[in-house]
Amino acid sequence: MKSLIAVHPDDPEVAGHFEDIDQQRESSSLGMWTFLATEVLFFGALFVGYFVYRVRYPEAFRRGSEEMNLWLGGLNTAVLLTSSLTMALGVHAAGHGDNRGIRRFLAVTMVLGLAFLGIKAIEYAAEAHERLVPAVNFSTIPPDEAGLPSARQHPRPHQVELFMIFYFVMTGLHALHMIVGVSVLSFLFVLTGRGWFTARWHNPIETAGLYWHFVDIVWVFLYPCLYLLRQG
């Protein structure tokens, strides 16, 4: 694949359509920052919609937040913050031309990313068991109260289903971005083993790091909005 890319006649690490390696690096970084700007607009619209309905139905959204597993969400937050550290260490290793270091830290980052997805899958399964999935099995009556007399039941407000719609859409899209991120890192892991990157040219590692940090930042906002809302 690499041999199919036309290179600069005076610099084999520069693609033929760039004047020099600095221009190549700046173009790559600009492309990623532009992409991330569109992602900010995308997630920003979801957050705006969420807060509009949070203000309109404060009690229902507080009740919906109480249905979340605070500790699993906190564990996933710790996992992602740790993965940001290992990703940063991978970029640092790339800057020093340490291919073994790159592969080591990329591998750890991917494992942490998969751990996040596994924990989120456990949460989704628990929420399905609690009949919290909109349009699938949502019920205003919690399963453990279904057999009780109505006077002893504590039904959920109907707007809790709206909270759960936001929850599944926002966390589902975030999980999809995580899957894309892990796939990209696995590809870079293979390319690193083939000697594609050097201390002078490792911009794909840096741009992948930007993407990974962005996904982590999105979760840093999702966690308090969805899990800690019960406190406010």
PDB file of C-alpha atoms in Angstrom:
ATOM      1  CA  MET A   1       0.000   0.000   0.000  1.00  0.00           C
ATOM      2  CA  LYS A   2       2.705   2.445   0.967  1.00  0.00           C
ATOM      3  CA  SER A   3       4.576   1.796  -2.272  1.00  0.00           C
ATOM      4  CA  LEU A   4       1.499   2.923  -4.223  1.00  0.00           C
ATOM      5  CA  ILE A   5       1.666   6.457  -2.781  1.00  0.00           C
ATOM      6  CA  ALA A   6       3.674   8.903  -4.901  1.00  0.00           C
ATOM      7  CA  VAL A   7       6.441  10.447  -2.811  1.00  0.00           C
ATOM      8  CA  HIS A   8       8.286  13.727  -2.994  1.00  0.00           C
ATOM      9  CA  PRO A   9      11.377  13.375  -5.226  1.00  0.00           C
ATOM     10  CA  ASP A  10      13.619  14.895  -2.544  1.00  0.00           C
ATOM     11  CA  ASP A  11      12.062  13.355   0.577  1.00  0.00           C
ATOM     12  CA  PRO A  12      10.701   9.791   0.719  1.00  0.00           C
ATOM     13  CA  GLU A  13       8.639  10.568   3.857  1.00  0.00           C
ATOM     14  CA  VAL A  14       6.645  13.288   2.074  1.00  0.00           C
ATOM     15  CA  ALA A  15       3.744  12.476  -0.245  1.00  0.00           C
ATOM     16  CA  GLY A  16       4.163  13.871  -3.741  1.00  0.00           C
ATOM     17  CA  HIS A  17       1.374  16.464  -3.461  1.00  0.00           C
ATOM     18  CA  PHE A  18       3.041  18.252  -0.512  1.00  0.00           C
ATOM     19  CA  GLU A  19       5.974  20.665  -0.692  1.00  0.00           C
ATOM     20  CA  ASP A  20       7.634  19.448   2.509  1.00  0.00           C
ATOM     21  CA  ILE A  21       7.014  17.451   5.662  1.00  0.00           C
ATOM     22  CA  ASP A  22       5.822  20.496   7.616  1.00  0.00           C
ATOM     23  CA  GLN A  23       3.073  21.176   5.106  1.00  0.00           C
ATOM     24  CA  GLN A  24       2.137  17.504   5.154  1.00  0.00           C
ATOM     25  CA  ARG A  25       1.921  17.502   8.968  1.00  0.00           C
ATOM     26  CA  GLU A  26      -0.076  20.734   9.119  1.00  0.00           C
ATOM     27  CA  SER A  27      -2.534  19.510   6.472  1.00  0.00           C
ATOM     28  CA  SER A  28      -3.100  16.264   8.336  1.00  0.00           C
ATOM     29  CA  SER A  29      -3.682  18.048  11.651  1.00  0.00           C
ATOM     30  CA  LEU A  30      -5.971  20.632  10.051  1.00  0.00           C
ATOM     31  CA  GLY A  31      -8.060  17.870   8.521  1.00  0.00           C
ATOM     32  CA  MET A  32      -8.533  16.175  11.898  1.00  0.00           C
ATOM     33  CA  TRP A  33      -9.354  19.441  13.690  1.00  0.00           C
ATOM     34  CA  THR A  34     -11.939  20.247  10.997  1.00  0.00           C
ATOM     35  CA  PHE A  35     -13.504  16.825  11.430  1.00  0.00           C
ATOM     36  CA  LEU A  36     -13.604  17.231  15.212  1.00  0.00           C
ATOM     37  CA  ALA A  37     -15.285  20.631  14.798  1.00  0.00           C
ATOM     38  CA  THR A  38     -18.134  18.928  12.928  1.00  0.00           C
ATOM     39  CA  GLU A  39     -18.332  16.337  15.709  1.00  0.00           C
ATOM     40  CA  VAL A  40     -18.639  19.122  18.295  1.00  0.00           C
ATOM     41  CA  LEU A  41     -21.612  20.502  16.357  1.00  0.00           C
ATOM     42  CA  PHE A  42     -23.133  17.015  16.149  1.00  0.00           C
ATOM     43  CA  PHE A  43     -22.874  16.194  19.854  1.00  0.00           C
ATOM     44  CA  GLY A  44     -23.593  19.817  20.772  1.00  0.00           C
ATOM     45  CA  ALA A  45     -27.057  19.595  19.194  1.00  0.00           C
ATOM     46  CA  LEU A  46     -27.801  16.507  21.290  1.00  0.00           C
ATOM     47  CA  PHE A  47     -26.667  18.233  24.489  1.00  0.00           C
ATOM     48  CA  VAL A  48     -28.800  21.294  23.711  1.00  0.00           C
ATOM     49  CA  GLY A  49     -31.858  19.089  23.157  1.00  0.00           C
ATOM     50  CA  TYR A  50     -31.133  17.192  26.350  1.00  0.00           C
ATOM     51  CA  PHE A  51     -30.926  20.348  28.469  1.00  0.00           C
ATOM     52  CA  VAL A  52     -34.081  21.827  26.937  1.00  0.00           C
ATOM     53  CA  TYR A  53     -36.072  18.805  28.078  1.00  0.00           C
ATOM     54  CA  ARG A  54     -34.201  18.600  31.361  1.00  0.00           C
ATOM     55  CA  VAL A  55     -35.447  22.094  32.210  1.00  0.00           C
ATOM     56  CA  ARG A  56     -38.968  21.199  31.078  1.00  0.00           C
ATOM     57  CA  TYR A  57     -39.183  17.883  32.982  1.00  0.00           C
ATOM     58  CA  PRO A  58     -36.743  18.209  35.884  1.00  0.00           C
ATOM     59  CA  GLU A  59     -38.359  15.621  38.156  1.00  0.00           C
ATOM     60  CA  ALA A  60     -38.685  12.979  35.434  1.00  0.00           C
ATOM     61  CA  PHE A  61     -35.090  13.467  34.314  1.00  0.00           C
ATOM     62  CA  ARG A  62     -33.907  13.256  37.928  1.00  0.00           C
ATOM     63  CA  ARG A  63     -35.808   9.983  38.293  1.00  0.00           C
ATOM     64  CA  GLY A  64     -34.283   8.736  35.057  1.00  0.00           C
ATOM     65  CA  SER A  65     -30.800   9.561  36.329  1.00  0.00           C
ATOM     66  CA  GLU A  66     -31.511   7.542  39.473  1.00  0.00           C
ATOM     67  CA  GLU A  67     -32.025   4.503  37.249  1.00  0.00           C
ATOM     68  CA  MET A  68     -28.427   4.755  36.044  1.00  0.00           C
ATOM     69  CA  ASN A  69     -25.700   2.624  37.636  1.00  0.00           C
ATOM     70  CA  LEU A  70     -23.540   5.338  39.189  1.00  0.00           C
ATOM     71  CA  TRP A  71     -20.626   3.030  39.980  1.00  0.00           C
ATOM     72  CA  LEU A  72     -20.367   1.390  36.573  1.00  0.00           C
ATOM     73  CA  GLY A  73     -20.495   4.834  34.992  1.00  0.00           C
ATOM     74  CA  GLY A  74     -17.749   6.009  37.337  1.00  0.00           C
ATOM     75  CA  LEU A  75     -15.658   2.946  36.541  1.00  0.00           C
ATOM     76  CA  ASN A  76     -15.998   3.636  32.834  1.00  0.00           C
ATOM     77  CA  THR A  77     -14.943   7.229  33.429  1.00  0.00           C
ATOM     78  CA  ALA A  78     -11.777   6.036  35.166  1.00  0.00           C
ATOM     79  CA  VAL A  79     -11.123   3.569  32.326  1.00  0.00           C
ATOM     80  CA  LEU A  80     -11.395   6.267  29.671  1.00  0.00           C
ATOM     81  CA  LEU A  81      -9.261   8.778  31.546  1.00  0.00           C
ATOM     82  CA  THR A  82      -6.580   6.104  31.902  1.00  0.00           C
ATOM     83  CA  SER A  83      -6.823   5.362  28.182  1.00  0.00           C
ATOM     84  CA  SER A  84      -6.216   9.060  27.468  1.00  0.00           C
ATOM     85  CA  LEU A  85      -2.983   8.788  29.445  1.00  0.00           C
ATOM     86  CA  THR A  86      -1.807   5.686  27.564  1.00  0.00           C
ATOM     87  CA  MET A  87      -2.737   7.296  24.231  1.00  0.00           C
ATOM     88  CA  ALA A  88      -0.689  10.375  25.153  1.00  0.00           C
ATOM     89  CA  LEU A  89       2.231   8.117  26.077  1.00  0.00           C
ATOM     90  CA  GLY A  90       1.896   6.421  22.692  1.00  0.00           C
ATOM     91  CA  VAL A  91       2.103   9.781  20.913  1.00  0.00           C
ATOM     92  CA  HIS A  92       5.120  10.663  23.043  1.00  0.00           C
ATOM     93  CA  ALA A  93       6.800   7.387  22.066  1.00  0.00           C
ATOM     94  CA  ALA A  94       6.063   8.141  18.407  1.00  0.00           C
ATOM     95  CA  GLY A  95       7.784  11.503  18.748  1.00  0.00           C
ATOM     96  CA  HIS A  96      10.937   9.681  19.842  1.00  0.00           C
ATOM     97  CA  GLY A  97      10.757   7.044  17.123  1.00  0.00           C
ATOM     98  CA  ASP A  98      10.114   4.292  19.697  1.00  0.00           C
ATOM     99  CA  ASN A  99       8.063   1.802  17.691  1.00  0.00           C
ATOM    100  CA  ARG A 100       7.995  -0.746  20.508  1.00  0.00           C
ATOM    101  CA  GLY A 101       6.655   1.934  22.829  1.00  0.00           C
ATOM    102  CA  ILE A 102       4.011   2.952  20.300  1.00  0.00           C
ATOM    103  CA  ARG A 103       2.762  -0.606  19.934  1.00  0.00           C
ATOM    104  CA  ARG A 104       2.798  -1.196  23.679  1.00  0.00           C
ATOM    105  CA  PHE A 105       0.771   1.903  24.511  1.00  0.00           C
ATOM    106  CA  LEU A 106      -1.597   1.465  21.567  1.00  0.00           C
ATOM    107  CA  ALA A 107      -2.285  -2.085  22.745  1.00  0.00           C
ATOM    108  CA  VAL A 108      -3.065  -0.925  26.291  1.00  0.00           C
ATOM    109  CA  THR A 109      -5.291   1.857  24.958  1.00  0.00           C
ATOM    110  CA  MET A 110      -7.225  -0.612  22.810  1.00  0.00           C
ATOM    111  CA  VAL A 111      -7.683  -2.991  25.759  1.00  0.00           C
ATOM    112  CA  LEU A 112      -9.039  -0.120  27.861  1.00  0.00           C
ATOM    113  CA  GLY A 113     -11.353   0.903  25.030  1.00  0.00           C
ATOM    114  CA  LEU A 114     -12.704  -2.646  24.772  1.00  0.00           C
ATOM    115  CA  ALA A 115     -13.095  -2.735  28.564  1.00  0.00           C
ATOM    116  CA  PHE A 116     -15.196   0.431  28.348  1.00  0.00           C
ATOM    117  CA  LEU A 117     -17.420  -1.156  25.705  1.00  0.00           C
ATOM    118  CA  GLY A 118     -17.761  -4.326  27.778  1.00  0.00           C
ATOM    119  CA  ILE A 119     -18.849  -2.372  30.868  1.00  0.00           C
ATOM    120  CA  LYS A 120     -21.312  -0.390  28.764  1.00  0.00           C
ATOM    121  CA  ALA A 121     -22.750  -3.654  27.402  1.00  0.00           C
ATOM    122  CA  ILE A 122     -23.284  -4.844  30.987  1.00  0.00           C
ATOM    123  CA  GLU A 123     -25.111  -1.582  31.722  1.00  0.00           C
ATOM    124  CA  TYR A 124     -27.314  -1.957  28.653  1.00  0.00           C
ATOM    125  CA  ALA A 125     -28.224  -5.509  29.672  1.00  0.00           C
ATOM    126  CA  ALA A 126     -29.142  -4.347  33.184  1.00  0.00           C
ATOM    127  CA  GLU A 127     -31.275  -1.525  31.796  1.00  0.00           C
ATOM    128  CA  ALA A 128     -33.083  -3.947  29.505  1.00  0.00           C
ATOM    129  CA  HIS A 129     -33.774  -6.157  32.540  1.00  0.00           C
ATOM    130  CA  GLU A 130     -35.183  -3.126  34.375  1.00  0.00           C
ATOM    131  CA  ARG A 131     -37.484  -2.433  31.403  1.00  0.00           C
ATOM    132  CA  LEU A 132     -35.909   0.896  30.554  1.00  0.00           C
ATOM    133  CA  VAL A 133     -35.409   0.510  26.801  1.00  0.00           C
ATOM    134  CA  PRO A 134     -37.716   2.896  24.890  1.00  0.00           C
ATOM    135  CA  ALA A 135     -39.927   1.381  22.184  1.00  0.00           C
ATOM    136  CA  VAL A 136     -38.729  -2.102  23.181  1.00  0.00           C
ATOM    137  CA  ASN A 137     -39.736  -2.916  26.743  1.00  0.00           C
ATOM    138  CA  PHE A 138     -40.100   0.371  28.605  1.00  0.00           C
ATOM    139  CA  SER A 139     -42.506   0.274  31.538  1.00  0.00           C
ATOM    140  CA  THR A 140     -43.464   2.931  34.056  1.00  0.00           C
ATOM    141  CA  ILE A 141     -43.684   0.176  36.685  1.00  0.00           C
ATOM    142  CA  PRO A 142     -40.295  -1.191  37.834  1.00  0.00           C
ATOM    143  CA  PRO A 143     -40.098  -4.991  37.441  1.00  0.00           C
ATOM    144  CA  ASP A 144     -39.648  -5.607  41.173  1.00  0.00           C
ATOM    145  CA  GLU A 145     -42.923  -3.759  41.867  1.00  0.00           C
ATOM    146  CA  ALA A 146     -45.016  -5.301  39.098  1.00  0.00           C
ATOM    147  CA  GLY A 147     -46.761  -7.740  41.467  1.00  0.00           C
ATOM    148  CA  LEU A 148     -47.453  -5.247  44.224  1.00  0.00           C
ATOM    149  CA  PRO A 149     -50.768  -3.482  44.827  1.00  0.00           C
ATOM    150  CA  SER A 150     -50.934  -0.124  43.063  1.00  0.00           C
ATOM    151  CA  ALA A 151     -50.845   1.703  46.398  1.00  0.00           C
ATOM    152  CA  ARG A 152     -47.385   0.294  47.079  1.00  0.00           C
ATOM    153  CA  GLN A 153     -45.953   0.931  43.604  1.00  0.00           C
ATOM    154  CA  HIS A 154     -43.721   3.852  42.715  1.00  0.00           C
ATOM    155  CA  PRO A 155     -44.360   4.355  38.986  1.00  0.00           C
ATOM    156  CA  ARG A 156     -41.876   6.212  36.876  1.00  0.00           C
ATOM    157  CA  PRO A 157     -43.037   9.450  35.252  1.00  0.00           C
ATOM    158  CA  HIS A 158     -43.806   8.913  31.567  1.00  0.00           C
ATOM    159  CA  GLN A 159     -41.101  11.440  30.642  1.00  0.00           C
ATOM    160  CA  VAL A 160     -38.472   9.043  32.019  1.00  0.00           C
ATOM    161  CA  GLU A 161     -38.781   7.316  28.663  1.00  0.00           C
ATOM    162  CA  LEU A 162     -37.678  10.575  27.017  1.00  0.00           C
ATOM    163  CA  PHE A 163     -34.639  10.657  29.300  1.00  0.00           C
ATOM    164  CA  MET A 164     -33.819   7.090  28.296  1.00  0.00           C
ATOM    165  CA  ILE A 165     -34.106   8.003  24.606  1.00  0.00           C
ATOM    166  CA  PHE A 166     -31.457  10.678  25.097  1.00  0.00           C
ATOM    167  CA  TYR A 167     -29.391   8.252  27.169  1.00  0.00           C
ATOM    168  CA  PHE A 168     -29.330   5.469  24.582  1.00  0.00           C
ATOM    169  CA  VAL A 169     -28.834   7.813  21.611  1.00  0.00           C
ATOM    170  CA  MET A 170     -25.975   9.745  23.218  1.00  0.00           C
ATOM    171  CA  THR A 171     -24.171   6.808  24.824  1.00  0.00           C
ATOM    172  CA  GLY A 172     -24.814   4.635  21.775  1.00  0.00           C
ATOM    173  CA  LEU A 173     -23.238   7.187  19.438  1.00  0.00           C
ATOM    174  CA  HIS A 174     -20.357   7.571  21.860  1.00  0.00           C
ATOM    175  CA  ALA A 175     -19.869   3.787  21.900  1.00  0.00           C
ATOM    176  CA  LEU A 176     -19.896   3.795  18.086  1.00  0.00           C
ATOM    177  CA  HIS A 177     -17.118   6.399  18.129  1.00  0.00           C
ATOM    178  CA  MET A 178     -15.212   4.190  20.557  1.00  0.00           C
ATOM    179  CA  ILE A 179     -15.505   1.236  18.168  1.00  0.00           C
ATOM    180  CA  VAL A 180     -14.184   3.413  15.324  1.00  0.00           C
ATOM    181  CA  GLY A 181     -11.328   4.576  17.558  1.00  0.00           C
ATOM    182  CA  VAL A 182     -10.313   1.045  18.525  1.00  0.00           C
ATOM    183  CA  SER A 183     -10.426   0.020  14.848  1.00  0.00           C
ATOM    184  CA  VAL A 184      -8.185   2.936  13.856  1.00  0.00           C
ATOM    185  CA  LEU A 185      -5.695   2.132  16.634  1.00  0.00           C
ATOM    186  CA  SER A 186      -5.567  -1.517  15.600  1.00  0.00           C
ATOM    187  CA  PHE A 187      -4.740  -0.422  12.039  1.00  0.00           C
ATOM    188  CA  LEU A 188      -1.991   1.901  13.293  1.00  0.00           C
ATOM    189  CA  PHE A 189      -0.693  -0.911  15.509  1.00  0.00           C
ATOM    190  CA  VAL A 190      -0.162  -3.053  12.400  1.00  0.00           C
ATOM    191  CA  LEU A 191       1.431  -0.215  10.424  1.00  0.00           C
ATOM    192  CA  THR A 192       3.800   0.546  13.300  1.00  0.00           C
ATOM    193  CA  GLY A 193       4.971  -3.054  13.235  1.00  0.00           C
ATOM    194  CA  ARG A 194       5.767  -2.612   9.547  1.00  0.00           C
ATOM    195  CA  GLY A 195       7.934   0.427  10.243  1.00  0.00           C
ATOM    196  CA  TRP A 196       5.707   3.083   8.699  1.00  0.00           C
ATOM    197  CA  PHE A 197       6.410   5.750  11.311  1.00  0.00           C
ATOM    198  CA  THR A 198       9.544   7.558  12.372  1.00  0.00           C
ATOM    199  CA  ALA A 199      10.430  10.301  14.843  1.00  0.00           C
ATOM    200  CA  ARG A 200      10.239  12.716  11.918  1.00  0.00           C
ATOM    201  CA  TRP A 201       6.911  11.490  10.508  1.00  0.00           C
ATOM    202  CA  HIS A 202       4.290  10.028  12.848  1.00  0.00           C
ATOM    203  CA  ASN A 203       1.375  12.407  12.303  1.00  0.00           C
ATOM    204  CA  PRO A 204      -1.220   9.614  11.905  1.00  0.00           C
ATOM    205  CA  ILE A 205      -0.482   8.610  15.500  1.00  0.00           C
ATOM    206  CA  GLU A 206      -0.941  12.217  16.633  1.00  0.00           C
ATOM    207  CA  THR A 207      -4.224  12.708  14.775  1.00  0.00           C
ATOM    208  CA  ALA A 208      -5.552   9.396  16.105  1.00  0.00           C
ATOM    209  CA  GLY A 209      -4.637  10.668  19.559  1.00  0.00           C
ATOM    210  CA  LEU A 210      -6.678  13.841  18.951  1.00  0.00           C
ATOM    211  CA  TYR A 211      -9.680  11.748  17.982  1.00  0.00           C
ATOM    212  CA  TRP A 212      -9.302   9.493  21.011  1.00  0.00           C
ATOM    213  CA  HIS A 213      -9.035  12.446  23.410  1.00  0.00           C
ATOM    214  CA  PHE A 214     -12.131  14.004  21.846  1.00  0.00           C
ATOM    215  CA  VAL A 215     -14.154  10.839  22.443  1.00  0.00           C
ATOM    216  CA  ASP A 216     -12.939  10.792  26.042  1.00  0.00           C
ATOM    217  CA  ILE A 217     -13.925  14.444  26.525  1.00  0.00           C
ATOM    218  CA  VAL A 218     -17.428  13.728  25.231  1.00  0.00           C
ATOM    219  CA  TRP A 219     -17.794  11.073  27.927  1.00  0.00           C
ATOM    220  CA  VAL A 220     -16.545  13.496  30.587  1.00  0.00           C
ATOM    221  CA  PHE A 221     -19.609  15.619  29.731  1.00  0.00           C
ATOM    222  CA  LEU A 222     -21.992  12.667  29.354  1.00  0.00           C
ATOM    223  CA  TYR A 223     -21.210  11.191  32.757  1.00  0.00           C
ATOM    224  CA  PRO A 224     -22.345  14.140  34.919  1.00  0.00           C
ATOM    225  CA  CYS A 225     -25.324  14.928  32.672  1.00  0.00           C
ATOM    226  CA  LEU A 226     -26.708  11.398  32.736  1.00  0.00           C
ATOM    227  CA  TYR A 227     -25.420   9.876  35.954  1.00  0.00           C
ATOM    228  CA  LEU A 228     -25.016  12.784  38.390  1.00  0.00           C
ATOM    229  CA  LEU A 229     -28.216  14.628  37.530  1.00  0.00           C
ATOM    230  CA  ARG A 230     -29.831  13.043  40.613  1.00  0.00           C
ATOM    231  CA  GLN A 231     -27.710  15.390  42.710  1.00  0.00           C
ATOM    232  CA  GLY A 232     -29.263  18.506  41.217  1.00  0.00           C
TER     233      GLY A 232
END
